[in-house]
Coordinates of C-alpha atoms in Angstrom, one line a residue:
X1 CA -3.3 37.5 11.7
X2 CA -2.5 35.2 8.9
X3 CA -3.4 31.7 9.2
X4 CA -1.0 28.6 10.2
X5 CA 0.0 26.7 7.2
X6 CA -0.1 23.6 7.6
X7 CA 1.2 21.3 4.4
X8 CA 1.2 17.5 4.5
X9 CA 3.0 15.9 1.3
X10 CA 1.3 12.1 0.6
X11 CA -1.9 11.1 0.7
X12 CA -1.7 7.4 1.2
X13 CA -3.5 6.2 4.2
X14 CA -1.7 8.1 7.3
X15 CA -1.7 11.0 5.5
X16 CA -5.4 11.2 3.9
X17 CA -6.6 10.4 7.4
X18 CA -4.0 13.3 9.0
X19 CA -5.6 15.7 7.0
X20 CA -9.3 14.6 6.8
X21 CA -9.4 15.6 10.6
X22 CA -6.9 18.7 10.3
X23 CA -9.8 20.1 7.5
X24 CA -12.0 19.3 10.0
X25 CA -11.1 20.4 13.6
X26 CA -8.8 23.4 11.8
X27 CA -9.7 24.1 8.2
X28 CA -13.3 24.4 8.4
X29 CA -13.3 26.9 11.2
X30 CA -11.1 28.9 9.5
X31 CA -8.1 28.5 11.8
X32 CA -5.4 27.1 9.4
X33 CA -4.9 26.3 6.3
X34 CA -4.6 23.1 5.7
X35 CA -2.9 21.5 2.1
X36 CA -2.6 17.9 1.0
X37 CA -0.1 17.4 -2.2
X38 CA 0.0 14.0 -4.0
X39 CA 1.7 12.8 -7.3
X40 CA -2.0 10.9 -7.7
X41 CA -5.5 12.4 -8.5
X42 CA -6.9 9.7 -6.8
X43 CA -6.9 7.6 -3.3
X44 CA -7.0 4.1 -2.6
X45 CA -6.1 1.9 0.4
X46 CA -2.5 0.7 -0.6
X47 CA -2.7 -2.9 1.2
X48 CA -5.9 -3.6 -1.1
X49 CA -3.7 -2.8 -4.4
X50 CA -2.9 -6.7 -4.8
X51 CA -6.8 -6.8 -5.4
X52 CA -6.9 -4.0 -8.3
X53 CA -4.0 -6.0 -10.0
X54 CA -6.3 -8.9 -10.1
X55 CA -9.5 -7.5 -11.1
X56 CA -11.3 -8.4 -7.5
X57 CA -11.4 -4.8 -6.5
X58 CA -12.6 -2.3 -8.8
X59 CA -10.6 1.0 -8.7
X60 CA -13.1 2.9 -10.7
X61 CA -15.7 2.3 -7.9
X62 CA -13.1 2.5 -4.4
X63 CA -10.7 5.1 -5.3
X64 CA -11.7 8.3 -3.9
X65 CA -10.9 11.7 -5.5
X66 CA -8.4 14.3 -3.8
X67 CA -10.2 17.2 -4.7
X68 CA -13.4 16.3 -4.2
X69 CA -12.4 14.9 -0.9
X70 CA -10.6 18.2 0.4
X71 CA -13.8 20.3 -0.9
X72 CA -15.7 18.2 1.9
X73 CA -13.5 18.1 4.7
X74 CA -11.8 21.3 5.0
X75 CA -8.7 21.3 3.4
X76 CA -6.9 21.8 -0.4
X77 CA -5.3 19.8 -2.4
X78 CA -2.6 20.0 -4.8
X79 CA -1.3 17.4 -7.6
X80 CA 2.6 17.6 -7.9
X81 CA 5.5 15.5 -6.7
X82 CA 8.0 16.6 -3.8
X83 CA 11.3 18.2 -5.6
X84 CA 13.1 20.0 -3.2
X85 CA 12.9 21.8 0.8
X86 CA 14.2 25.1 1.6
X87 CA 14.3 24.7 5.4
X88 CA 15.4 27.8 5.9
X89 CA 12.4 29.9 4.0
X90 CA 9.8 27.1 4.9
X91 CA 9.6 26.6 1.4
X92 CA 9.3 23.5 -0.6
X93 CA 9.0 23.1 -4.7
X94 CA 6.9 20.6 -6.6
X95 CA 7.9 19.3 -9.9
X96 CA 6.5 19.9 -13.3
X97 CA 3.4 17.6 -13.8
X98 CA 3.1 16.2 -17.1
X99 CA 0.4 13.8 -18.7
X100 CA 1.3 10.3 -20.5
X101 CA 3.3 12.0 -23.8
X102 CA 5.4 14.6 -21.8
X103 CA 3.2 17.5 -22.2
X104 CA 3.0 20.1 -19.5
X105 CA -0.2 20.1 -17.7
X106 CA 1.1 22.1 -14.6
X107 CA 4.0 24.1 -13.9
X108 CA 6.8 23.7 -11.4
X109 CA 5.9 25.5 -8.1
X110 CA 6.8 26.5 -4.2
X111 CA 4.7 26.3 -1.9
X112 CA 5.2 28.6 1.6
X113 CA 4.6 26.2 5.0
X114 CA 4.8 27.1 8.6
X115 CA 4.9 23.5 9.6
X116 CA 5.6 20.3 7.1
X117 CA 4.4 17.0 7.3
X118 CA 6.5 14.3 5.1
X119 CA 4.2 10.7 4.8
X120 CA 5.8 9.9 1.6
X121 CA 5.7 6.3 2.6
X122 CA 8.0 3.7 0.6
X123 CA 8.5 2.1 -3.0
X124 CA 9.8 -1.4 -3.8
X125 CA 13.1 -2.2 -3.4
X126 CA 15.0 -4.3 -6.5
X127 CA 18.2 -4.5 -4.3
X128 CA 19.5 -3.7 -8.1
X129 CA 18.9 -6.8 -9.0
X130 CA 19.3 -7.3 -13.1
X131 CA 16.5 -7.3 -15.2
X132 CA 13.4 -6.5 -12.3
X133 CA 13.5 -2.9 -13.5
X134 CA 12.4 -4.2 -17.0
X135 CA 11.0 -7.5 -16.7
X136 CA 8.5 -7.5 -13.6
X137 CA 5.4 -5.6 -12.6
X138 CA 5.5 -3.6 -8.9
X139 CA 2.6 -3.2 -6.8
X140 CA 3.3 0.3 -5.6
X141 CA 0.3 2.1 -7.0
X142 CA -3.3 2.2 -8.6
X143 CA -1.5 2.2 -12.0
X144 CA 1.3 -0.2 -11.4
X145 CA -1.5 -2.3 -10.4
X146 CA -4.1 -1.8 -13.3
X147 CA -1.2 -2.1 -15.5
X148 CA -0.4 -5.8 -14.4
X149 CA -4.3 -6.4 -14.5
X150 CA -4.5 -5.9 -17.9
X151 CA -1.3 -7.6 -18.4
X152 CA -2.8 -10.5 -16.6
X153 CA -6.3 -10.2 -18.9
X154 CA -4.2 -10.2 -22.1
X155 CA -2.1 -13.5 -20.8
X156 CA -5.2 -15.4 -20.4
X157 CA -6.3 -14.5 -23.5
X158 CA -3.2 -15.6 -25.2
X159 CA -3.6 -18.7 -23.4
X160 CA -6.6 -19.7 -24.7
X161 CA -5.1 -20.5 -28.3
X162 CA -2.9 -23.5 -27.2
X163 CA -0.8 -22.4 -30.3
X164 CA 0.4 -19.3 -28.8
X165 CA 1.2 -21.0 -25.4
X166 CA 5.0 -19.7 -24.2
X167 CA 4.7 -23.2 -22.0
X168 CA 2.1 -25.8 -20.7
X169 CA 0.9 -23.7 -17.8
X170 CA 0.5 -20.0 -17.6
X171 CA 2.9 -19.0 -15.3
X172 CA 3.2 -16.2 -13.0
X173 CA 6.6 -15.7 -10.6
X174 CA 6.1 -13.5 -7.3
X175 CA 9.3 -12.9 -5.9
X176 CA 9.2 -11.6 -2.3
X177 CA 6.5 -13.7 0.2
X178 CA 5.9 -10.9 2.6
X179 CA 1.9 -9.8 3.0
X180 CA 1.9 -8.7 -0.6
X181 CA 3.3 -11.5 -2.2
X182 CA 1.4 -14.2 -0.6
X183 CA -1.9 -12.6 -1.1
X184 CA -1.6 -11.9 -4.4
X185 CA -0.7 -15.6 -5.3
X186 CA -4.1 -16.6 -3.5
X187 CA -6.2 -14.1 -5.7
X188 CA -4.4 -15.6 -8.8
X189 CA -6.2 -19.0 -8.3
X190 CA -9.3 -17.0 -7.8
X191 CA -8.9 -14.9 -10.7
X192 CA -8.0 -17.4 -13.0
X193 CA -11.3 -19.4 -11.5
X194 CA -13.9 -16.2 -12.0
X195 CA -12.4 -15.7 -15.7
X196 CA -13.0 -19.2 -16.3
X197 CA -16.4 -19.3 -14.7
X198 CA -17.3 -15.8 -16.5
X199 CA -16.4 -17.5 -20.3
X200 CA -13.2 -14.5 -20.1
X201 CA -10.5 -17.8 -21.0
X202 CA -10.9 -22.0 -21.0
X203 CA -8.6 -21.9 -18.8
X204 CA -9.0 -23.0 -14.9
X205 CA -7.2 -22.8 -12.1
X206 CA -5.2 -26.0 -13.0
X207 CA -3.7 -24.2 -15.8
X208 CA -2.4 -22.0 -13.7
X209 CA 1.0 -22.2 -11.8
X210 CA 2.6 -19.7 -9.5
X211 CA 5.9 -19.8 -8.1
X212 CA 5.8 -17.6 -4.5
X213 CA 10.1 -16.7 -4.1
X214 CA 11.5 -16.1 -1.2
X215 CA 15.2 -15.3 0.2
X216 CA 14.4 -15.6 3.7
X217 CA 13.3 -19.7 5.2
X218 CA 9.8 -19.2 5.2
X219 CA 6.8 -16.9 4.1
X220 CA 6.1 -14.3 5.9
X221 CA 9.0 -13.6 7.9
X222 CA 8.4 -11.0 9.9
X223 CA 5.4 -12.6 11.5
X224 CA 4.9 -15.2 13.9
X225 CA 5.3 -19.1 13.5
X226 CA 2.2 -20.3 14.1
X227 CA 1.0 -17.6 11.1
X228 CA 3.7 -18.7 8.6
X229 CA 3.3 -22.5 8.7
X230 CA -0.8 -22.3 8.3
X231 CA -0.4 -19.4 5.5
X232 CA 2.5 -21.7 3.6
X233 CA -0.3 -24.8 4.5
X234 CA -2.9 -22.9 2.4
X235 CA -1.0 -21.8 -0.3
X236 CA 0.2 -24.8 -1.1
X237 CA -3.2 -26.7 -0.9
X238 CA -4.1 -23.9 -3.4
X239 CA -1.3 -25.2 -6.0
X240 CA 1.6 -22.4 -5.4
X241 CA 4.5 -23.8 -5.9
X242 CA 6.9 -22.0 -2.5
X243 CA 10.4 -21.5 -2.8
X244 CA 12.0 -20.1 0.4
X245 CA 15.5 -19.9 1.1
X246 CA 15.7 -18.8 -2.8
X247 CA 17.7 -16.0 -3.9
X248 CA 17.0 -14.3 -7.2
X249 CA 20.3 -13.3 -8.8
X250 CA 18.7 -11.7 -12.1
X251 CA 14.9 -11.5 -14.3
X252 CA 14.6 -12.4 -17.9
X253 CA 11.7 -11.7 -20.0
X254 CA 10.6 -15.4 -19.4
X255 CA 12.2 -16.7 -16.8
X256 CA 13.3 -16.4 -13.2
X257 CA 17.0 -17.0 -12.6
X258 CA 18.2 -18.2 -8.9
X259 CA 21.3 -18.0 -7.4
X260 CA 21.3 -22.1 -6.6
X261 CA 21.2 -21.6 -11.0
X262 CA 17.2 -23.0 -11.2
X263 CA 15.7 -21.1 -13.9
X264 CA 12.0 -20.7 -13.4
X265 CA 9.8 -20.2 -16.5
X266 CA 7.0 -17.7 -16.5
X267 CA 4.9 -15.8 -18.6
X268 CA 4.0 -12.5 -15.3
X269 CA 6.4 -11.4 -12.9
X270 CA 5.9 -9.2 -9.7
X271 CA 8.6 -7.7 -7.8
X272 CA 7.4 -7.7 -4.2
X273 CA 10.7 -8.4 -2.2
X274 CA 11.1 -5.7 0.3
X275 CA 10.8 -1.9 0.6
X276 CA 13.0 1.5 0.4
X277 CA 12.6 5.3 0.9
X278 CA 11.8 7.3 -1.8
X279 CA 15.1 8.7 -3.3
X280 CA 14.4 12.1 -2.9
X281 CA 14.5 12.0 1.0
X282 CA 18.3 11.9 -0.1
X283 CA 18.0 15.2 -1.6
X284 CA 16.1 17.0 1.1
X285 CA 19.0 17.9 3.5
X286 CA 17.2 16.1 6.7
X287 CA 19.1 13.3 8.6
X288 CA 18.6 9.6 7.4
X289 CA 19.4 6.4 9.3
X290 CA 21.2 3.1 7.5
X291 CA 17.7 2.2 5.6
X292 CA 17.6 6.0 3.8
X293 CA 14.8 7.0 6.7
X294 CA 14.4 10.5 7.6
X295 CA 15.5 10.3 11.7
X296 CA 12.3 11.9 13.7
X297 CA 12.0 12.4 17.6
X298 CA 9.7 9.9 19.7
X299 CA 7.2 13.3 19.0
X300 CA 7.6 12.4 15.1
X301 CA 9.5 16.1 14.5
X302 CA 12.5 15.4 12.7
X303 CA 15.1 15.7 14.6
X304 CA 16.8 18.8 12.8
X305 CA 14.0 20.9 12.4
X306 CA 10.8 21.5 14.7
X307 CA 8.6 22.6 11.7
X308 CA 8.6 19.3 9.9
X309 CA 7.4 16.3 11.2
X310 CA 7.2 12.6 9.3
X311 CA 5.5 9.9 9.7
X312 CA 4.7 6.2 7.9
X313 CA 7.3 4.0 6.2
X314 CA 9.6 7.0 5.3
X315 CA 10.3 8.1 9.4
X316 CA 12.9 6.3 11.5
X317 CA 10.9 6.4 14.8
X318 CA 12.5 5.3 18.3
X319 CA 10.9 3.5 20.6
X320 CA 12.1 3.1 24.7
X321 CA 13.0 -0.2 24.1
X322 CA 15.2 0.6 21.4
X323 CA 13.6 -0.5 18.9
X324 CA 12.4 1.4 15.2
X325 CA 8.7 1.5 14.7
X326 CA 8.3 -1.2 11.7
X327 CA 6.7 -0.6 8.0
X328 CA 3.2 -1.4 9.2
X329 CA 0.0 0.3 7.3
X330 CA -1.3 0.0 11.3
X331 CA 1.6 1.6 12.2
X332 CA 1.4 4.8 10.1
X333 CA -2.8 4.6 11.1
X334 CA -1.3 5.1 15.0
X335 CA 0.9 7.5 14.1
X336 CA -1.6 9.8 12.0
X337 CA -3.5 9.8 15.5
X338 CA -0.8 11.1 17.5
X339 CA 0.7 13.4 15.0
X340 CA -3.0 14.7 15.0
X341 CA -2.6 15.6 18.8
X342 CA 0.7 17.2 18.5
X343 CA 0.2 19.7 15.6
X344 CA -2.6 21.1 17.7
X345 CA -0.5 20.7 20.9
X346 CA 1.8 23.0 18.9
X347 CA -0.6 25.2 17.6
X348 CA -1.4 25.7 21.2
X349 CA 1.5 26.1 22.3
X350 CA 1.3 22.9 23.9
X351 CA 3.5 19.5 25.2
X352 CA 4.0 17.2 22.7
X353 CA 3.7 13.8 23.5
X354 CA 6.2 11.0 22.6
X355 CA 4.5 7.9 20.2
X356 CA 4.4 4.7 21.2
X357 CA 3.2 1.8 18.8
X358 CA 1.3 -0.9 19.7
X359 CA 0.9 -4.2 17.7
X360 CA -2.6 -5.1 17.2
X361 CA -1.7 -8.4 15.3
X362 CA -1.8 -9.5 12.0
X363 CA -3.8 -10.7 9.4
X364 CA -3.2 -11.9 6.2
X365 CA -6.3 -12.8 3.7
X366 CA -6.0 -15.2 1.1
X367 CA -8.7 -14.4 -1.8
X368 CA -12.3 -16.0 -0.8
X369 CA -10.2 -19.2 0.6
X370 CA -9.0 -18.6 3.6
X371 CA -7.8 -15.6 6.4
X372 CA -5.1 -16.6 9.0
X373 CA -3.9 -13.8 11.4
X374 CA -3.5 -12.9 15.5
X375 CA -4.9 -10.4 17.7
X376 CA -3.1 -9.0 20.3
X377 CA -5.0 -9.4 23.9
X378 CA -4.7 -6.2 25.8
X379 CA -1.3 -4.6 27.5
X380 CA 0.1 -8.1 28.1
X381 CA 0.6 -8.9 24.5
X382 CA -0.3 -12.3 24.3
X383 CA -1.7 -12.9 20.6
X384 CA -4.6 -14.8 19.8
X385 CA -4.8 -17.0 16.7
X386 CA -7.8 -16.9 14.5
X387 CA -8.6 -18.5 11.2
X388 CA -11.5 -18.8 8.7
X389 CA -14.7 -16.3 9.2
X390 CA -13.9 -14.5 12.2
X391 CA -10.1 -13.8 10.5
X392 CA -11.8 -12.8 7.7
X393 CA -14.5 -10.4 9.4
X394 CA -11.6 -8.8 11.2
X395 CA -9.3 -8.4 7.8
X396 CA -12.2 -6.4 6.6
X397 CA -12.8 -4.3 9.4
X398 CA -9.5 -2.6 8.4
X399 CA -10.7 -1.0 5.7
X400 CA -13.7 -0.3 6.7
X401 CA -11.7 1.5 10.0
X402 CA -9.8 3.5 7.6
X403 CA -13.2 4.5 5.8
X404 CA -14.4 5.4 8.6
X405 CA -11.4 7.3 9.2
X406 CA -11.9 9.5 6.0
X407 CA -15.3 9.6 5.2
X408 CA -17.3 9.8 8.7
X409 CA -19.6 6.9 10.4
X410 CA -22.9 7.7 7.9
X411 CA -21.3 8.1 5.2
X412 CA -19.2 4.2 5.8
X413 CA -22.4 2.6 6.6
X414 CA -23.8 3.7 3.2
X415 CA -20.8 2.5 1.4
X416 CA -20.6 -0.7 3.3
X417 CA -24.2 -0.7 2.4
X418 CA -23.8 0.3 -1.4
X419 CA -20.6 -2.7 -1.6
X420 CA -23.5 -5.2 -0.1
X421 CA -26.0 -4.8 -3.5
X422 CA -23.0 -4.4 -5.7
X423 CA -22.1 -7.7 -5.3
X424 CA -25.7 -8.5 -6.7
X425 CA -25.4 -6.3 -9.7
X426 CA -22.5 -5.9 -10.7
X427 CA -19.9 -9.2 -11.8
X428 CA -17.3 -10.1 -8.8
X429 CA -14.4 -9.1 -10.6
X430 CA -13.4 -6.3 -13.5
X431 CA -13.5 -7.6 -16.9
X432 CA -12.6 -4.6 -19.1

């Protein structure tokens, strides 16, 4: 009897951690066939990606590699991006991959599935805003963030011949103050201190200036009070210069153009103002809500086909309160859990079970300086504030919970391990 196919498409951190235990509860013992299909080669935690851009985490060292990965753990992986679905032949196509001058390196393909996983997650959203598409650096991927990394490098650089200053300070503008934004202005000050301290620029943190834009009143809007007025506290003792209740009506090469007509003047800009779907959900024939979502059932199925279920920032997912379940990277962790359950609930011919998310808090780190963030306190909800080491042990045990996730206990204590002497031999941030 042929095997169940089972074919997830995006390996970011739901679906890397859906399929390392699918390979190993199913693929390993031969009882289905489990595939994993990413545009990417490589793997690495998306809410560390504001670190790559500034040096402070080396991608070389953290990413992990698909293939090598899926050998381990029971499952296969193939490079491609989603292109179209077939529902009715359980059939979906990948797209032509080709490498950096247009070449052909792999041809379009279809790939046969008995069920279909969709954890595609989300990209930035420019709200069509002129001049972002051209003018500012996004933080969506490992490239996207080497490339402003390098961009950032070469700045510094410049700026270390006063003559080829653009204007007093190096300027960087970060429109949109959600998790991303905010913690990427922190590293900035860091960065710009390590380079210093490393010979890299003359330059120190009091050449630097970073403008933090936001639309909504504060930082941080979709988090608590108490979290946004000791973030915005920080930031500001740093030197960031905050602007909320801003609206950015267009992006020049050098400047930053708000709708109350202030044109700020900066030499980097990041785009970090909000989230969308990945367009070709449109083209896929499956229901979307008002945010271009693919509508799935409490069980995460979508809810016009059985065979394919979604998870992560690209699935609209009900709640018994009414509410969506939000864009959270703990979220899609939860989900990847459950979704786990049900596939072998179905493979069993089982009762799926409905999800239900549960906010664990929220933490936001803020380079060496600082970590501010709350922990929820059992089924009653009540959040707990915490600040300074214990915030920042707790921020870190994240990641290390998604290692875990991926690579097995032993294996995370030896990395955890092998991160402790790197810091002795090898320089705190990525220079070349």
């Amino acid at each position: 009897m042929d095997k169940t196919r089972i074919v997830v498409v995006g390996g970011g951190a739901g679906g890397l951690e859906l399929v390392t235990r699918l390979g190993r509860r199913l693929g390993r013992r031969g009882k289905a066939d489990i595939t994993l299909i990413d545009r990417n080669t490589t793997h690495i935690w998306k809410p560390l990606l504001h670190e790559v851009a500034t040096g402070a985490l080396d991608s070389s060292i953290d990413e992990i590699s698909y293939q090598s990965h899926a050998q381990l753990h029971g499952y296969r992986f193939q490079r491609g991006t989603l292109q179209a679905l077939d529902r009715d032949a359980r059939q979906l196509s990948l797209a032509p991959v080709l490498d950096d001058h247009g070449q052909e390196v792999l041809p379009a393909r279809t790939l046969d599935y008995d069920m279909l996983v969709l954890a595609l997650g989300s990209v930035s959203n420019d709200f069509g805003t002129p001049g972002v598409s051209e003018h500012c650096h996004f933080l969506d991927s490992p490239a996207q963030a080497e490339a402003f990394r390098r961009d950032m490098l070469n700045t510094f650089l410049r700026y270390s011949d006063p003559e080829r200053r653009h204007h007093p300070r190096l300027s960087v503008g970060i429109v949109g103050a959600g998790a991303t934004g905010v913690e990427l202005a922190a590293e900035l000050y860091d960065a710009s201190r390590m380079l210093h301290s490393y010979g890299f620029t003359e330059m120190d943190s009091g050449n630097l200036e970073v403008h933090l834009i936001e639309a909504a009143p504060n930082v941080l809007p979709a988090l608590p009070e108490r979290i946004r007025g000791a973030v915005r506290t920080e930031l500001e003792r740093l030197g960031v210069q905050v602007h909320t209740g801003t609206r950015v009506v267009c992006v020049e090469e050098d400047a930053i153009v708000t709708a109350d007509e202030q044109r700020i003047e900066t030499d980097l800009n990041v785009w970090a103002a909000g989230i969308k779907a990945p367009e070709v959900l449109r083209t896929l024939g499956l229901t979307l809500d008002r945010n271009q979502r693919i509508k799935v059932e409490p069980t995460l199925q979508s809810v016009d086909d059985p065979n394919i279920f979604v998870f992560g920032d690209c699935a609209s997912c009900p709640q018994p309160d009414g509410s969506m379940v939000p864009p959270r990277a703990q979220a899609a962790h939860q989900q990847a859990q459950r979704l786990y359950k049900n596939l072998l609930a179905r493979l069993e011919n089982g009762t799926l079970k409905p999800f239900r998310y549960r906010d664990r808090g929220s933490l936001i780190s803020l380079a060496h300086f600082e970590a501010i963030g709350s922990l929820m306190r059992g089924a009653s909800a009540r959040s707990l504030f915490i600040e300074g080491r214990l915030a920042k042990f707790f921020y870190a045990s994240l990641y290390r919970m998604h290692q875990r996730a991926i690579h097995g206990t032993s294996k995370t204590a030896l990395i955890l391990l092998s991160d402790g002497l790197n810091r002795f031999i090898r320089p705190r941030m990525k220079l070349h």
